[in-house]
Amino acid sequence: MDRLAQTALTALRQMQDNKFDLANNLANVNVPGFRRDLPNEGNAGFLKELEKLSAKVLPLETEARKFSNEAGQLQNTGLETDVAVLNEGFFYIQPEDGEIALSRRGDLGLNAQNQLVNGVGDLVLSDGLAPIILPNNFTSMSITDIGEVLVQQAGAPDGQLTPVGFIGSTSSEIDQLVKSLDGNIRKADGTVPAADQTARFGQGFLESSNVSAIEELIRNIDMQRQFEINVKLIKKASDLDSAGAKLMNLPT
């Protein structure tokens, strides 16, 4: 009976982690370029007592937090500060309190230092992994399909654009990318692939999150049913154990 109860408890612990992923996905359903979290891979392990396996079982998980790299829908915003990655590539960002990471969040803007940043203030980095600084007196900005940033400076003839730099990007080692504890995308060892400038950009477009609210809600209902089933299993194990104890207490 102990094994039955422990197995059900292990399933409940796993569902608790899945609930966290589900809640995080739903919380970021409207974040541009967000990549849906996937459940951790893993199995179960039994504790040993005197060289024998006991009924005590623990869930085992890999440390890598994987995500779905399925593309989100493209929205035509028409804004010169919005940019979407059109292939499987990523561009580089520098979070305020973290190491360099990869992103597809393309709602760009400028900070107080005229540095190019995304919607949460992360610096967008160049192909040399340095901040991209725009001049103070520009009137418009253009981003080419290869990520070159051009500006129309005040007083310059129309159409005479000044290059500022390239948005650093990569499409290599995609299968090795995971989510770090801070939620940003890197390789499992905390580094990022080298820049190869293979991402293709579309200015005036914004990629939405690849989270489907309907799918996540269906997953939530399914997990709720699984939770109820496992609670019933624990209750059944308790009833069987109580019945066995009563049999043992019968007078002889």
PDB file of C-alpha atoms in Angstrom:
ATOM      1  CA  MET A   1       0.000   0.000   0.000  1.00  0.00           C
ATOM      2  CA  ASP A   2       2.949   2.277   0.730  1.00  0.00           C
ATOM      3  CA  ARG A   3       4.150   1.972  -2.862  1.00  0.00           C
ATOM      4  CA  LEU A   4       0.708   2.930  -4.178  1.00  0.00           C
ATOM      5  CA  ALA A   5       0.575   6.042  -2.006  1.00  0.00           C
ATOM      6  CA  GLN A   6       4.181   7.022  -2.821  1.00  0.00           C
ATOM      7  CA  THR A   7       3.560   6.635  -6.559  1.00  0.00           C
ATOM      8  CA  ALA A   8       0.507   8.898  -6.326  1.00  0.00           C
ATOM      9  CA  LEU A   9       2.448  11.459  -4.267  1.00  0.00           C
ATOM     10  CA  THR A  10       5.234  11.482  -6.859  1.00  0.00           C
ATOM     11  CA  ALA A  11       2.696  12.192  -9.596  1.00  0.00           C
ATOM     12  CA  LEU A  12       1.303  15.063  -7.519  1.00  0.00           C
ATOM     13  CA  ARG A  13       4.772  16.570  -7.098  1.00  0.00           C
ATOM     14  CA  GLN A  14       5.329  16.380 -10.857  1.00  0.00           C
ATOM     15  CA  MET A  15       2.001  18.074 -11.483  1.00  0.00           C
ATOM     16  CA  GLN A  16       3.014  20.859  -9.115  1.00  0.00           C
ATOM     17  CA  ASP A  17       6.002  21.639 -11.360  1.00  0.00           C
ATOM     18  CA  ASN A  18       3.813  21.433 -14.460  1.00  0.00           C
ATOM     19  CA  LYS A  19       1.380  23.867 -12.839  1.00  0.00           C
ATOM     20  CA  PHE A  20       4.229  26.354 -12.423  1.00  0.00           C
ATOM     21  CA  ASP A  21       5.125  26.074 -16.126  1.00  0.00           C
ATOM     22  CA  LEU A  22       1.476  26.442 -17.115  1.00  0.00           C
ATOM     23  CA  ALA A  23       1.000  29.528 -14.943  1.00  0.00           C
ATOM     24  CA  ASN A  24       4.184  31.098 -16.336  1.00  0.00           C
ATOM     25  CA  ASN A  25       3.050  30.439 -19.893  1.00  0.00           C
ATOM     26  CA  LEU A  26      -0.336  32.024 -19.300  1.00  0.00           C
ATOM     27  CA  ALA A  27       1.288  35.026 -17.594  1.00  0.00           C
ATOM     28  CA  ASN A  28       3.399  35.633 -20.719  1.00  0.00           C
ATOM     29  CA  VAL A  29       0.767  34.953 -23.360  1.00  0.00           C
ATOM     30  CA  ASN A  30       0.889  38.606 -24.493  1.00  0.00           C
ATOM     31  CA  VAL A  31       4.685  39.067 -24.296  1.00  0.00           C
ATOM     32  CA  PRO A  32       6.169  39.513 -27.797  1.00  0.00           C
ATOM     33  CA  GLY A  33       8.481  36.687 -28.859  1.00  0.00           C
ATOM     34  CA  PHE A  34       7.939  34.645 -25.680  1.00  0.00           C
ATOM     35  CA  ARG A  35       8.755  30.945 -25.987  1.00  0.00           C
ATOM     36  CA  ARG A  36       6.439  28.486 -24.208  1.00  0.00           C
ATOM     37  CA  ASP A  37       8.022  26.536 -21.335  1.00  0.00           C
ATOM     38  CA  LEU A  38       7.943  22.755 -21.636  1.00  0.00           C
ATOM     39  CA  PRO A  39       7.736  20.321 -18.684  1.00  0.00           C
ATOM     40  CA  ASN A  40      11.038  19.044 -17.329  1.00  0.00           C
ATOM     41  CA  GLU A  41      12.100  15.604 -18.451  1.00  0.00           C
ATOM     42  CA  GLY A  42      12.741  12.987 -15.783  1.00  0.00           C
ATOM     43  CA  ASN A  43      11.683   9.761 -14.141  1.00  0.00           C
ATOM     44  CA  ALA A  44      11.395   8.333 -10.625  1.00  0.00           C
ATOM     45  CA  GLY A  45      14.027   7.005  -8.237  1.00  0.00           C
ATOM     46  CA  PHE A  46      13.623   4.783  -5.181  1.00  0.00           C
ATOM     47  CA  LEU A  47      15.568   5.242  -1.968  1.00  0.00           C
ATOM     48  CA  LYS A  48      17.629   2.337  -0.692  1.00  0.00           C
ATOM     49  CA  GLU A  49      17.410   0.826   2.778  1.00  0.00           C
ATOM     50  CA  LEU A  50      19.974  -1.809   3.753  1.00  0.00           C
ATOM     51  CA  GLU A  51      20.911  -2.407   0.097  1.00  0.00           C
ATOM     52  CA  LYS A  52      17.250  -2.876  -0.814  1.00  0.00           C
ATOM     53  CA  LEU A  53      14.873  -0.568  -2.624  1.00  0.00           C
ATOM     54  CA  SER A  54      12.297   0.960  -0.329  1.00  0.00           C
ATOM     55  CA  ALA A  55       8.847   2.237  -1.176  1.00  0.00           C
ATOM     56  CA  LYS A  56      10.099   5.821  -0.845  1.00  0.00           C
ATOM     57  CA  VAL A  57      10.148   7.274  -4.358  1.00  0.00           C
ATOM     58  CA  LEU A  58      11.342  10.685  -5.494  1.00  0.00           C
ATOM     59  CA  PRO A  59      10.794  12.466  -8.825  1.00  0.00           C
ATOM     60  CA  LEU A  60      13.999  12.987 -10.805  1.00  0.00           C
ATOM     61  CA  GLU A  61      14.272  15.836 -13.288  1.00  0.00           C
ATOM     62  CA  THR A  62      16.899  17.185 -15.637  1.00  0.00           C
ATOM     63  CA  GLU A  63      18.140  20.675 -14.827  1.00  0.00           C
ATOM     64  CA  ALA A  64      17.605  21.949 -18.368  1.00  0.00           C
ATOM     65  CA  ARG A  65      14.455  24.031 -18.766  1.00  0.00           C
ATOM     66  CA  LYS A  66      13.400  23.392 -22.341  1.00  0.00           C
ATOM     67  CA  PHE A  67      11.025  25.499 -24.397  1.00  0.00           C
ATOM     68  CA  SER A  68       9.000  25.333 -27.582  1.00  0.00           C
ATOM     69  CA  ASN A  69      10.694  27.106 -30.485  1.00  0.00           C
ATOM     70  CA  GLU A  70       7.563  27.154 -32.601  1.00  0.00           C
ATOM     71  CA  ALA A  71       7.154  30.556 -34.244  1.00  0.00           C
ATOM     72  CA  GLY A  72       4.466  32.901 -32.970  1.00  0.00           C
ATOM     73  CA  GLN A  73       2.065  34.780 -35.215  1.00  0.00           C
ATOM     74  CA  LEU A  74       3.328  37.922 -36.955  1.00  0.00           C
ATOM     75  CA  GLN A  75       1.467  41.149 -36.299  1.00  0.00           C
ATOM     76  CA  ASN A  76       1.802  44.035 -38.756  1.00  0.00           C
ATOM     77  CA  THR A  77       2.144  47.047 -36.449  1.00  0.00           C
ATOM     78  CA  GLY A  78       3.699  49.459 -38.957  1.00  0.00           C
ATOM     79  CA  LEU A  79       5.913  50.904 -36.202  1.00  0.00           C
ATOM     80  CA  GLU A  80       9.543  51.534 -37.085  1.00  0.00           C
ATOM     81  CA  THR A  81      10.575  50.461 -33.578  1.00  0.00           C
ATOM     82  CA  ASP A  82       8.991  47.011 -33.946  1.00  0.00           C
ATOM     83  CA  VAL A  83      10.994  44.210 -35.508  1.00  0.00           C
ATOM     84  CA  ALA A  84      10.362  40.476 -35.865  1.00  0.00           C
ATOM     85  CA  VAL A  85      12.787  37.648 -36.552  1.00  0.00           C
ATOM     86  CA  LEU A  86      11.484  35.875 -39.645  1.00  0.00           C
ATOM     87  CA  ASN A  87      13.486  32.635 -39.406  1.00  0.00           C
ATOM     88  CA  GLU A  88      14.653  30.480 -36.477  1.00  0.00           C
ATOM     89  CA  GLY A  89      17.308  32.976 -35.402  1.00  0.00           C
ATOM     90  CA  PHE A  90      17.699  34.940 -32.196  1.00  0.00           C
ATOM     91  CA  PHE A  91      19.318  38.278 -31.417  1.00  0.00           C
ATOM     92  CA  TYR A  92      21.495  39.139 -28.438  1.00  0.00           C
ATOM     93  CA  ILE A  93      20.393  41.042 -25.354  1.00  0.00           C
ATOM     94  CA  GLN A  94      22.102  42.165 -22.170  1.00  0.00           C
ATOM     95  CA  PRO A  95      19.735  42.019 -19.158  1.00  0.00           C
ATOM     96  CA  GLU A  96      20.379  44.575 -16.440  1.00  0.00           C
ATOM     97  CA  ASP A  97      21.222  41.909 -13.850  1.00  0.00           C
ATOM     98  CA  GLY A  98      22.437  38.960 -15.880  1.00  0.00           C
ATOM     99  CA  GLU A  99      24.709  37.538 -18.521  1.00  0.00           C
ATOM    100  CA  ILE A 100      24.252  37.978 -22.267  1.00  0.00           C
ATOM    101  CA  ALA A 101      21.258  35.998 -23.534  1.00  0.00           C
ATOM    102  CA  LEU A 102      19.198  35.429 -26.670  1.00  0.00           C
ATOM    103  CA  SER A 103      15.764  36.826 -27.415  1.00  0.00           C
ATOM    104  CA  ARG A 104      13.100  37.320 -30.082  1.00  0.00           C
ATOM    105  CA  ARG A 105      11.280  40.124 -28.273  1.00  0.00           C
ATOM    106  CA  GLY A 106      11.149  42.874 -30.873  1.00  0.00           C
ATOM    107  CA  ASP A 107       9.246  45.764 -29.257  1.00  0.00           C
ATOM    108  CA  LEU A 108      12.285  48.039 -29.337  1.00  0.00           C
ATOM    109  CA  GLY A 109      12.896  51.524 -28.034  1.00  0.00           C
ATOM    110  CA  LEU A 110      15.586  53.789 -26.601  1.00  0.00           C
ATOM    111  CA  ASN A 111      16.710  54.303 -23.029  1.00  0.00           C
ATOM    112  CA  ALA A 112      17.995  57.525 -21.479  1.00  0.00           C
ATOM    113  CA  GLN A 113      21.440  56.919 -22.993  1.00  0.00           C
ATOM    114  CA  ASN A 114      19.989  56.506 -26.503  1.00  0.00           C
ATOM    115  CA  GLN A 115      20.819  52.802 -26.411  1.00  0.00           C
ATOM    116  CA  LEU A 116      18.586  50.364 -28.256  1.00  0.00           C
ATOM    117  CA  VAL A 117      16.567  48.290 -25.773  1.00  0.00           C
ATOM    118  CA  ASN A 118      13.608  45.921 -25.845  1.00  0.00           C
ATOM    119  CA  GLY A 119      10.273  46.289 -24.046  1.00  0.00           C
ATOM    120  CA  VAL A 120      11.677  45.374 -20.611  1.00  0.00           C
ATOM    121  CA  GLY A 121      14.818  47.495 -20.883  1.00  0.00           C
ATOM    122  CA  ASP A 122      17.301  44.789 -21.894  1.00  0.00           C
ATOM    123  CA  LEU A 123      20.063  46.176 -24.118  1.00  0.00           C
ATOM    124  CA  VAL A 124      19.959  44.986 -27.724  1.00  0.00           C
ATOM    125  CA  LEU A 125      23.534  44.131 -28.692  1.00  0.00           C
ATOM    126  CA  SER A 126      25.467  44.530 -31.922  1.00  0.00           C
ATOM    127  CA  ASP A 127      27.321  41.838 -33.855  1.00  0.00           C
ATOM    128  CA  GLY A 128      30.270  42.653 -31.595  1.00  0.00           C
ATOM    129  CA  LEU A 129      28.040  42.134 -28.518  1.00  0.00           C
ATOM    130  CA  ALA A 130      28.186  45.814 -27.602  1.00  0.00           C
ATOM    131  CA  PRO A 131      25.280  48.222 -26.979  1.00  0.00           C
ATOM    132  CA  ILE A 132      23.859  49.933 -30.072  1.00  0.00           C
ATOM    133  CA  ILE A 133      23.841  53.698 -29.501  1.00  0.00           C
ATOM    134  CA  LEU A 134      21.783  55.961 -31.739  1.00  0.00           C
ATOM    135  CA  PRO A 135      22.606  59.653 -32.368  1.00  0.00           C
ATOM    136  CA  ASN A 136      20.578  62.317 -30.603  1.00  0.00           C
ATOM    137  CA  ASN A 137      19.402  64.164 -33.706  1.00  0.00           C
ATOM    138  CA  PHE A 138      17.836  61.427 -35.827  1.00  0.00           C
ATOM    139  CA  THR A 139      14.289  61.705 -37.143  1.00  0.00           C
ATOM    140  CA  SER A 140      13.583  58.128 -38.236  1.00  0.00           C
ATOM    141  CA  MET A 141      15.099  54.662 -38.006  1.00  0.00           C
ATOM    142  CA  SER A 142      15.273  51.799 -40.473  1.00  0.00           C
ATOM    143  CA  ILE A 143      16.248  48.187 -39.826  1.00  0.00           C
ATOM    144  CA  THR A 144      17.153  46.083 -42.855  1.00  0.00           C
ATOM    145  CA  ASP A 145      16.422  42.383 -43.307  1.00  0.00           C
ATOM    146  CA  ILE A 146      19.970  41.535 -42.174  1.00  0.00           C
ATOM    147  CA  GLY A 147      19.669  43.625 -39.021  1.00  0.00           C
ATOM    148  CA  GLU A 148      21.550  46.780 -40.052  1.00  0.00           C
ATOM    149  CA  VAL A 149      20.287  49.836 -38.163  1.00  0.00           C
ATOM    150  CA  LEU A 150      20.106  53.033 -40.239  1.00  0.00           C
ATOM    151  CA  VAL A 151      18.937  56.492 -39.140  1.00  0.00           C
ATOM    152  CA  GLN A 152      17.817  59.633 -40.908  1.00  0.00           C
ATOM    153  CA  GLN A 153      19.630  62.472 -39.184  1.00  0.00           C
ATOM    154  CA  ALA A 154      18.135  65.944 -38.839  1.00  0.00           C
ATOM    155  CA  GLY A 155      19.278  68.227 -41.648  1.00  0.00           C
ATOM    156  CA  ALA A 156      20.408  65.404 -43.906  1.00  0.00           C
ATOM    157  CA  PRO A 157      18.763  65.036 -47.334  1.00  0.00           C
ATOM    158  CA  ASP A 158      15.768  62.700 -47.410  1.00  0.00           C
ATOM    159  CA  GLY A 159      16.864  59.139 -48.024  1.00  0.00           C
ATOM    160  CA  GLN A 160      20.443  59.754 -46.915  1.00  0.00           C
ATOM    161  CA  LEU A 161      20.657  57.247 -44.081  1.00  0.00           C
ATOM    162  CA  THR A 162      23.516  56.892 -41.626  1.00  0.00           C
ATOM    163  CA  PRO A 163      24.488  53.351 -40.537  1.00  0.00           C
ATOM    164  CA  VAL A 164      24.657  52.857 -36.781  1.00  0.00           C
ATOM    165  CA  GLY A 165      25.476  49.155 -36.535  1.00  0.00           C
ATOM    166  CA  PHE A 166      24.116  45.656 -36.927  1.00  0.00           C
ATOM    167  CA  ILE A 167      21.830  43.849 -34.503  1.00  0.00           C
ATOM    168  CA  GLY A 168      23.856  40.790 -33.517  1.00  0.00           C
ATOM    169  CA  SER A 169      22.120  37.529 -34.314  1.00  0.00           C
ATOM    170  CA  THR A 170      22.613  33.782 -34.570  1.00  0.00           C
ATOM    171  CA  SER A 171      20.824  30.732 -35.904  1.00  0.00           C
ATOM    172  CA  SER A 172      23.398  28.165 -34.770  1.00  0.00           C
ATOM    173  CA  GLU A 173      23.160  25.577 -31.957  1.00  0.00           C
ATOM    174  CA  ILE A 174      19.396  26.115 -31.673  1.00  0.00           C
ATOM    175  CA  ASP A 175      18.931  22.557 -30.375  1.00  0.00           C
ATOM    176  CA  GLN A 176      21.276  23.285 -27.439  1.00  0.00           C
ATOM    177  CA  LEU A 177      19.351  26.290 -26.145  1.00  0.00           C
ATOM    178  CA  VAL A 178      17.492  26.138 -22.843  1.00  0.00           C
ATOM    179  CA  LYS A 179      15.980  28.626 -20.434  1.00  0.00           C
ATOM    180  CA  SER A 180      18.136  29.749 -17.535  1.00  0.00           C
ATOM    181  CA  LEU A 181      16.756  30.334 -14.043  1.00  0.00           C
ATOM    182  CA  ASP A 182      16.158  34.004 -14.889  1.00  0.00           C
ATOM    183  CA  GLY A 183      13.897  32.970 -17.777  1.00  0.00           C
ATOM    184  CA  ASN A 184      16.309  34.065 -20.504  1.00  0.00           C
ATOM    185  CA  ILE A 185      17.530  31.809 -23.305  1.00  0.00           C
ATOM    186  CA  ARG A 186      21.105  30.523 -23.288  1.00  0.00           C
ATOM    187  CA  LYS A 187      22.995  27.266 -23.699  1.00  0.00           C
ATOM    188  CA  ALA A 188      22.933  24.806 -20.800  1.00  0.00           C
ATOM    189  CA  ASP A 189      26.363  25.998 -19.611  1.00  0.00           C
ATOM    190  CA  GLY A 190      25.185  29.623 -19.430  1.00  0.00           C
ATOM    191  CA  THR A 191      26.963  30.779 -22.600  1.00  0.00           C
ATOM    192  CA  VAL A 192      25.478  31.809 -25.942  1.00  0.00           C
ATOM    193  CA  PRO A 193      26.350  30.686 -29.497  1.00  0.00           C
ATOM    194  CA  ALA A 194      28.709  32.853 -31.518  1.00  0.00           C
ATOM    195  CA  ALA A 195      27.179  35.553 -33.706  1.00  0.00           C
ATOM    196  CA  ASP A 196      26.803  34.480 -37.328  1.00  0.00           C
ATOM    197  CA  GLN A 197      24.358  37.167 -38.557  1.00  0.00           C
ATOM    198  CA  THR A 198      22.001  34.618 -40.100  1.00  0.00           C
ATOM    199  CA  ALA A 199      18.750  35.903 -38.581  1.00  0.00           C
ATOM    200  CA  ARG A 200      16.393  37.732 -40.935  1.00  0.00           C
ATOM    201  CA  PHE A 201      14.404  40.700 -39.659  1.00  0.00           C
ATOM    202  CA  GLY A 202      11.148  42.319 -40.647  1.00  0.00           C
ATOM    203  CA  GLN A 203      10.663  45.930 -39.553  1.00  0.00           C
ATOM    204  CA  GLY A 204       7.141  47.021 -38.693  1.00  0.00           C
ATOM    205  CA  PHE A 205       6.197  43.525 -37.542  1.00  0.00           C
ATOM    206  CA  LEU A 206       6.003  41.988 -34.098  1.00  0.00           C
ATOM    207  CA  GLU A 207       6.077  38.288 -33.311  1.00  0.00           C
ATOM    208  CA  SER A 208       3.546  37.316 -30.685  1.00  0.00           C
ATOM    209  CA  SER A 209       4.071  34.719 -27.972  1.00  0.00           C
ATOM    210  CA  ASN A 210       3.795  31.115 -29.162  1.00  0.00           C
ATOM    211  CA  VAL A 211       1.606  30.300 -26.145  1.00  0.00           C
ATOM    212  CA  SER A 212      -1.971  29.267 -26.927  1.00  0.00           C
ATOM    213  CA  ALA A 213      -4.200  30.271 -24.012  1.00  0.00           C
ATOM    214  CA  ILE A 214      -6.793  27.678 -25.042  1.00  0.00           C
ATOM    215  CA  GLU A 215      -4.251  24.841 -25.082  1.00  0.00           C
ATOM    216  CA  GLU A 216      -2.882  25.878 -21.698  1.00  0.00           C
ATOM    217  CA  LEU A 217      -6.370  25.998 -20.179  1.00  0.00           C
ATOM    218  CA  ILE A 218      -7.120  22.517 -21.561  1.00  0.00           C
ATOM    219  CA  ARG A 219      -3.864  21.293 -20.014  1.00  0.00           C
ATOM    220  CA  ASN A 220      -4.970  22.841 -16.732  1.00  0.00           C
ATOM    221  CA  ILE A 221      -8.286  20.957 -16.818  1.00  0.00           C
ATOM    222  CA  ASP A 222      -6.490  17.706 -17.656  1.00  0.00           C
ATOM    223  CA  MET A 223      -4.039  18.163 -14.772  1.00  0.00           C
ATOM    224  CA  GLN A 224      -6.921  18.896 -12.411  1.00  0.00           C
ATOM    225  CA  ARG A 225      -8.490  15.568 -13.333  1.00  0.00           C
ATOM    226  CA  GLN A 226      -5.170  13.775 -12.867  1.00  0.00           C
ATOM    227  CA  PHE A 227      -4.820  15.454  -9.477  1.00  0.00           C
ATOM    228  CA  GLU A 228      -8.231  14.178  -8.393  1.00  0.00           C
ATOM    229  CA  ILE A 229      -7.410  10.633  -9.564  1.00  0.00           C
ATOM    230  CA  ASN A 230      -4.159  10.572  -7.590  1.00  0.00           C
ATOM    231  CA  VAL A 231      -5.851  11.922  -4.466  1.00  0.00           C
ATOM    232  CA  LYS A 232      -8.380   9.094  -4.765  1.00  0.00           C
ATOM    233  CA  LEU A 233      -5.514   6.597  -5.082  1.00  0.00           C
ATOM    234  CA  ILE A 234      -3.975   7.898  -1.850  1.00  0.00           C
ATOM    235  CA  LYS A 235      -7.368   7.662  -0.119  1.00  0.00           C
ATOM    236  CA  LYS A 236      -7.814   4.108  -1.439  1.00  0.00           C
ATOM    237  CA  ALA A 237      -4.358   3.123  -0.185  1.00  0.00           C
ATOM    238  CA  SER A 238      -5.270   4.528   3.231  1.00  0.00           C
ATOM    239  CA  ASP A 239      -8.540   2.561   3.279  1.00  0.00           C
ATOM    240  CA  LEU A 240      -6.775  -0.676   2.281  1.00  0.00           C
ATOM    241  CA  ASP A 241      -4.132  -0.123   4.950  1.00  0.00           C
ATOM    242  CA  SER A 242      -6.814   0.501   7.602  1.00  0.00           C
ATOM    243  CA  ALA A 243      -8.694  -2.635   6.517  1.00  0.00           C
ATOM    244  CA  GLY A 244      -5.507  -4.689   6.766  1.00  0.00           C
ATOM    245  CA  ALA A 245      -4.793  -3.307  10.220  1.00  0.00           C
ATOM    246  CA  LYS A 246      -8.298  -4.291  11.398  1.00  0.00           C
ATOM    247  CA  LEU A 247      -7.768  -7.846  10.124  1.00  0.00           C
ATOM    248  CA  MET A 248      -4.517  -8.061  12.060  1.00  0.00           C
ATOM    249  CA  ASN A 249      -6.342  -6.950  15.227  1.00  0.00           C
ATOM    250  CA  LEU A 250      -8.994  -9.684  15.064  1.00  0.00           C
ATOM    251  CA  PRO A 251      -8.981 -11.974  18.121  1.00  0.00           C
ATOM    252  CA  THR A 252      -7.382 -15.392  17.588  1.00  0.00           C
TER     253      THR A 252
END
